[in-house]
C-alpha cells in the first residue's frame, strides 16, 4: 500500500493568514493526488484534484502543487469556513489511501 | 445535481453482517465508478472498495475477505456488505462517486454518511 503522510497534524491560524499543508507519498504517485476539506459532522469535499487542478466551484484561495512524492495545499487567505480538517488522498493505485489529516484551528 | 444517500441499520451485533445501500439521484450509476469510504469516530478516512456499473470491483486488501460491493443500475443504487463485524468496524460509512468515469477519478460527490455502531 502507498502510505500518505501529512504534516502538520494540526495548526492554529487566524482569519486572513496564509496556510500551507504538506503531504508526502511513500512512493511516486505522479500527480494522482487530491485534497479534501472536511467540516465537523460533514462528508469530505473535494478541493483539488490531480495535484493542482481546482475543483469546479471551489474558491481560488485554494491551490495545490507538487508531483512525485511531495505535495502542498495552500490557502492564501484563511476564511472562517476553512477551519476544518484537510486530507490528502492518492488515487494512483488501489488501495486508495488518505493522509492522517491536518486540523486547522482558530488561533 | 447528483445526490447520494446512504441507508441501513445504525446498529449491528458483533459477528453479524453490516449492510448498507447508497441511492443515487440526479444522475445515473451507469458509466461511473462508485466507492465506499469509512471513518471511525474521531479518526481518518479509509477506502473500502469500488464498483463499476458493469459489476467489476476492487477491494481494500485489509477488508477483502469480508467485503462485497454490488450495483443495481435499474434501481440506481449500489450496496455494501461487511461480514463478521467487530467493534473496530464502528464508523461513519460514506458512499462516493469517482469523477470523470475513471477508476482513478477523485471522489467528487459524497453521501452525507451514516454511523454504524457494532455492539451487542
Short mmCIF file of C-alpha atoms in Angstrom, two decimals:
data_model
loop_
_atom_site.label_atom_id
_atom_site.label_comp_id
_atom_site.label_asym_id
_atom_site.label_seq_id
_atom_site.Cartn_x
_atom_site.Cartn_y
_atom_site.Cartn_z
CA UNK A 1 0.00 0.00 0.00
CA UNK A 2 1.08 3.58 -0.62
CA UNK A 3 1.41 5.45 2.67
CA UNK A 4 0.39 9.11 2.77
CA UNK A 5 1.91 11.30 5.49
CA UNK A 6 0.55 14.74 6.22
CA UNK A 7 2.18 17.49 8.22
CA UNK A 8 1.46 19.14 10.49
CA UNK A 9 -1.28 17.11 12.14
CA UNK A 10 -2.76 20.34 13.45
CA UNK A 11 -2.14 24.06 13.27
CA UNK A 12 -3.57 27.27 14.69
CA UNK A 13 -4.14 30.24 12.45
CA UNK A 14 -6.13 33.45 12.17
CA UNK A 15 -8.58 34.65 9.57
CA UNK A 16 -6.59 36.12 6.69
CA UNK A 17 -3.48 34.00 7.31
CA UNK A 18 -1.71 32.06 4.59
CA UNK A 19 -1.69 28.36 5.44
CA UNK A 20 0.37 25.55 3.95
CA UNK A 21 -0.19 21.83 4.48
CA UNK A 22 2.20 19.16 3.26
CA UNK A 23 1.60 15.61 2.09
CA UNK A 24 4.23 13.02 1.26
CA UNK A 25 3.70 9.70 -0.51
CA UNK A 26 5.78 6.62 0.27
CA UNK A 27 6.44 6.16 -3.46
CA UNK A 28 5.99 8.23 -6.58
CA UNK A 29 2.34 8.81 -7.48
CA UNK A 30 2.90 11.25 -10.35
CA UNK A 31 0.11 13.82 -9.93
CA UNK A 32 -2.57 11.40 -8.70
CA UNK A 33 -3.14 13.44 -5.56
CA UNK A 34 -6.34 15.01 -4.29
CA UNK A 35 -7.17 17.33 -1.40
CA UNK A 36 -10.40 17.37 0.60
CA UNK A 37 -11.79 19.63 3.31
CA UNK A 38 -14.00 18.07 5.97
CA UNK A 39 -16.08 20.18 8.31
CA UNK A 40 -17.26 18.60 11.59
CA UNK A 41 -20.11 16.18 11.07
CA UNK A 42 -19.98 16.51 7.29
CA UNK A 43 -18.67 14.49 4.39
CA UNK A 44 -15.32 15.46 2.84
CA UNK A 45 -15.47 17.96 -0.01
CA UNK A 46 -13.12 17.81 -2.99
CA UNK A 47 -10.95 20.92 -3.30
CA UNK A 48 -8.04 20.00 -5.57
CA UNK A 49 -7.57 17.05 -7.95
CA UNK A 50 -4.59 15.94 -9.99
CA UNK A 51 -2.32 17.75 -7.52
CA UNK A 52 -3.03 21.27 -8.80
CA UNK A 53 -6.42 21.42 -10.53
CA UNK A 54 -9.05 23.43 -8.71
CA UNK A 55 -12.36 21.59 -8.49
CA UNK A 56 -15.28 23.45 -10.05
CA UNK A 57 -16.94 25.81 -7.59
CA UNK A 58 -14.03 25.86 -5.14
CA UNK A 59 -12.72 29.34 -4.23
CA UNK A 60 -9.46 30.42 -5.82
CA UNK A 61 -7.80 30.94 -2.44
CA UNK A 62 -7.11 27.19 -2.54
CA UNK A 63 -4.18 25.96 -4.59
CA UNK A 64 -2.17 22.78 -4.85
CA UNK A 65 1.29 21.93 -6.08
CA UNK A 66 3.76 19.09 -6.31
CA UNK A 67 4.36 15.84 -8.13
CA UNK A 68 6.04 12.54 -7.48
CA UNK A 69 6.13 12.19 -3.70
CA UNK A 70 5.81 15.70 -2.26
CA UNK A 71 2.69 17.85 -2.41
CA UNK A 72 1.38 21.04 -0.86
CA UNK A 73 -2.03 22.57 -0.27
CA UNK A 74 -2.04 26.34 0.21
CA UNK A 75 -4.87 28.52 1.45
CA UNK A 76 -3.89 32.07 0.55
CA UNK A 77 -6.21 33.85 2.97
CA UNK A 78 -7.93 31.72 5.58
CA UNK A 79 -11.68 32.28 5.90
CA UNK A 80 -13.95 31.32 8.82
CA UNK A 81 -15.37 28.36 6.90
CA UNK A 82 -11.86 26.99 6.37
CA UNK A 83 -11.44 25.95 9.98
CA UNK A 84 -11.77 22.25 9.34
CA UNK A 85 -9.72 19.11 8.76
CA UNK A 86 -7.89 18.59 5.47
CA UNK A 87 -6.98 15.26 3.91
CA UNK A 88 -4.78 14.33 1.01
CA UNK A 89 -5.56 11.16 -0.94
CA UNK A 90 -3.73 9.21 -3.60
CA UNK A 91 -5.63 7.65 -6.46
CA UNK A 92 -2.57 6.35 -8.28
CA UNK A 93 -3.23 2.74 -7.37
CA UNK A 94 -5.63 0.80 -5.14
CA UNK A 95 -5.98 0.63 -2.24
CA UNK A 96 -6.58 4.36 -2.42
CA UNK A 97 -5.17 5.82 0.75
CA UNK A 98 -5.63 9.03 2.68
CA UNK A 99 -3.27 11.05 4.80
CA UNK A 100 -3.93 11.23 8.52
CA UNK A 101 -5.44 14.70 8.26
CA UNK A 102 -4.49 18.22 9.26
CA UNK A 103 -6.82 20.05 11.64
CA UNK A 104 -6.85 23.80 11.13
CA UNK A 105 -7.97 25.57 14.29
CA UNK A 106 -8.64 29.15 15.21
CA UNK A 107 -5.76 30.91 16.95
CA UNK B 1 -27.20 17.94 -9.12
CA UNK B 2 -26.05 14.47 -8.20
CA UNK B 3 -27.03 13.36 -4.70
CA UNK B 4 -26.03 10.23 -2.81
CA UNK B 5 -27.86 8.92 0.24
CA UNK B 6 -26.77 6.03 2.44
CA UNK B 7 -29.31 3.87 4.24
CA UNK B 8 -29.19 0.86 6.51
CA UNK B 9 -29.19 -0.22 10.16
CA UNK B 10 -27.35 2.01 12.58
CA UNK B 11 -26.64 -0.83 15.00
CA UNK B 12 -25.18 -4.23 14.15
CA UNK B 13 -24.26 -7.01 16.56
CA UNK B 14 -20.72 -8.41 16.67
CA UNK B 15 -20.10 -11.31 14.25
CA UNK B 16 -23.11 -10.30 12.14
CA UNK B 17 -23.18 -8.68 8.69
CA UNK B 18 -23.36 -4.96 8.05
CA UNK B 19 -25.45 -4.00 5.00
CA UNK B 20 -25.76 -0.52 3.54
CA UNK B 21 -27.25 0.88 0.36
CA UNK B 22 -26.40 4.08 -1.46
CA UNK B 23 -29.19 5.59 -3.52
CA UNK B 24 -28.08 7.85 -6.36
CA UNK B 25 -30.34 10.65 -7.59
CA UNK B 26 -29.86 13.40 -10.15
CA UNK B 27 -27.58 11.16 -12.18
CA UNK B 28 -27.07 7.60 -13.33
CA UNK B 29 -24.98 4.82 -11.83
CA UNK B 30 -24.05 3.89 -15.39
CA UNK B 31 -20.61 4.80 -16.69
CA UNK B 32 -19.16 5.72 -13.33
CA UNK B 33 -17.11 4.10 -10.60
CA UNK B 34 -18.61 4.12 -7.10
CA UNK B 35 -16.83 3.69 -3.78
CA UNK B 36 -17.42 3.16 -0.10
CA UNK B 37 -15.24 5.02 2.42
CA UNK B 38 -15.43 4.79 6.20
CA UNK B 39 -14.29 6.91 9.13
CA UNK B 40 -14.13 5.61 12.71
CA UNK B 41 -15.22 8.21 15.26
CA UNK B 42 -12.51 10.85 15.67
CA UNK B 43 -10.20 9.16 13.15
CA UNK B 44 -9.21 9.37 9.50
CA UNK B 45 -10.65 8.07 6.26
CA UNK B 46 -10.32 4.51 4.93
CA UNK B 47 -11.24 3.46 1.41
CA UNK B 48 -13.20 0.19 1.43
CA UNK B 49 -13.60 -0.56 -2.26
CA UNK B 50 -15.20 0.42 -5.56
CA UNK B 51 -17.54 -0.98 -8.16
CA UNK B 52 -18.02 -0.09 -11.81
CA UNK B 53 -21.53 -0.08 -13.25
CA UNK B 54 -20.56 -3.22 -15.19
CA UNK B 55 -20.05 -5.00 -11.88
CA UNK B 56 -16.26 -5.12 -11.74
CA UNK B 57 -14.89 -4.46 -8.27
CA UNK B 58 -11.72 -3.68 -6.38
CA UNK B 59 -11.47 -4.03 -2.61
CA UNK B 60 -9.05 -2.86 0.04
CA UNK B 61 -6.92 -5.93 0.87
CA UNK B 62 -7.34 -5.16 4.57
CA UNK B 63 -11.08 -5.89 4.24
CA UNK B 64 -11.23 -8.01 1.10
CA UNK B 65 -12.15 -11.28 2.79
CA UNK B 66 -15.23 -9.69 4.38
CA UNK B 67 -16.45 -7.15 1.81
CA UNK B 68 -18.86 -7.35 -1.09
CA UNK B 69 -19.96 -4.36 -3.15
CA UNK B 70 -22.74 -4.73 -5.69
CA UNK B 71 -24.63 -2.41 -8.04
CA UNK B 72 -28.22 -2.32 -9.27
CA UNK B 73 -28.36 0.07 -12.20
CA UNK B 74 -32.11 -0.44 -12.62
CA UNK B 75 -32.66 0.96 -9.12
CA UNK B 76 -29.77 3.43 -9.46
CA UNK B 77 -28.12 2.23 -6.30
CA UNK B 78 -25.14 0.28 -5.04
CA UNK B 79 -24.60 -1.63 -1.84
CA UNK B 80 -22.01 -2.69 0.72
CA UNK B 81 -21.95 -5.80 2.84
CA UNK B 82 -19.30 -6.38 5.50
CA UNK B 83 -19.37 -9.70 7.28
CA UNK B 84 -18.18 -10.83 10.70
CA UNK B 85 -18.12 -7.31 12.10
CA UNK B 86 -16.38 -6.31 15.31
CA UNK B 87 -16.24 -3.11 17.33
CA UNK B 88 -13.37 -2.00 15.08
CA UNK B 89 -15.89 -1.68 12.24
CA UNK B 90 -17.81 1.03 14.09
CA UNK B 91 -17.59 4.05 11.80
CA UNK B 92 -19.38 6.56 9.67
CA UNK B 93 -19.77 4.95 6.26
CA UNK B 94 -19.81 7.15 3.17
CA UNK B 95 -20.65 6.34 -0.41
CA UNK B 96 -18.93 8.40 -3.09
CA UNK B 97 -18.67 8.80 -6.86
CA UNK B 98 -15.43 8.78 -8.80
CA UNK B 99 -15.19 11.75 -11.15
CA UNK B 100 -14.64 11.61 -14.89
CA UNK B 101 -15.69 7.99 -15.48
CA UNK B 102 -12.30 6.87 -14.19
CA UNK B 103 -11.42 4.35 -11.50
CA UNK B 104 -8.65 6.78 -10.67
CA UNK B 105 -11.03 9.71 -10.56
CA UNK B 106 -11.22 11.68 -7.32
CA UNK B 107 -14.35 11.48 -5.20
CA UNK B 108 -16.42 14.40 -6.44
CA UNK B 109 -19.77 13.55 -4.86
CA UNK B 110 -20.30 12.07 -1.41
CA UNK B 111 -23.26 10.92 0.62
CA UNK B 112 -23.85 12.57 3.98
CA UNK B 113 -22.60 9.46 5.76
CA UNK B 114 -24.29 7.04 8.12
CA UNK B 115 -23.00 5.96 11.51
CA UNK B 116 -22.90 2.23 12.05
CA UNK B 117 -22.20 1.05 15.58
CA UNK B 118 -21.18 -2.53 16.27
CA UNK B 119 -22.38 -3.52 19.71
CA UNK B 120 -24.36 -6.23 21.42
#
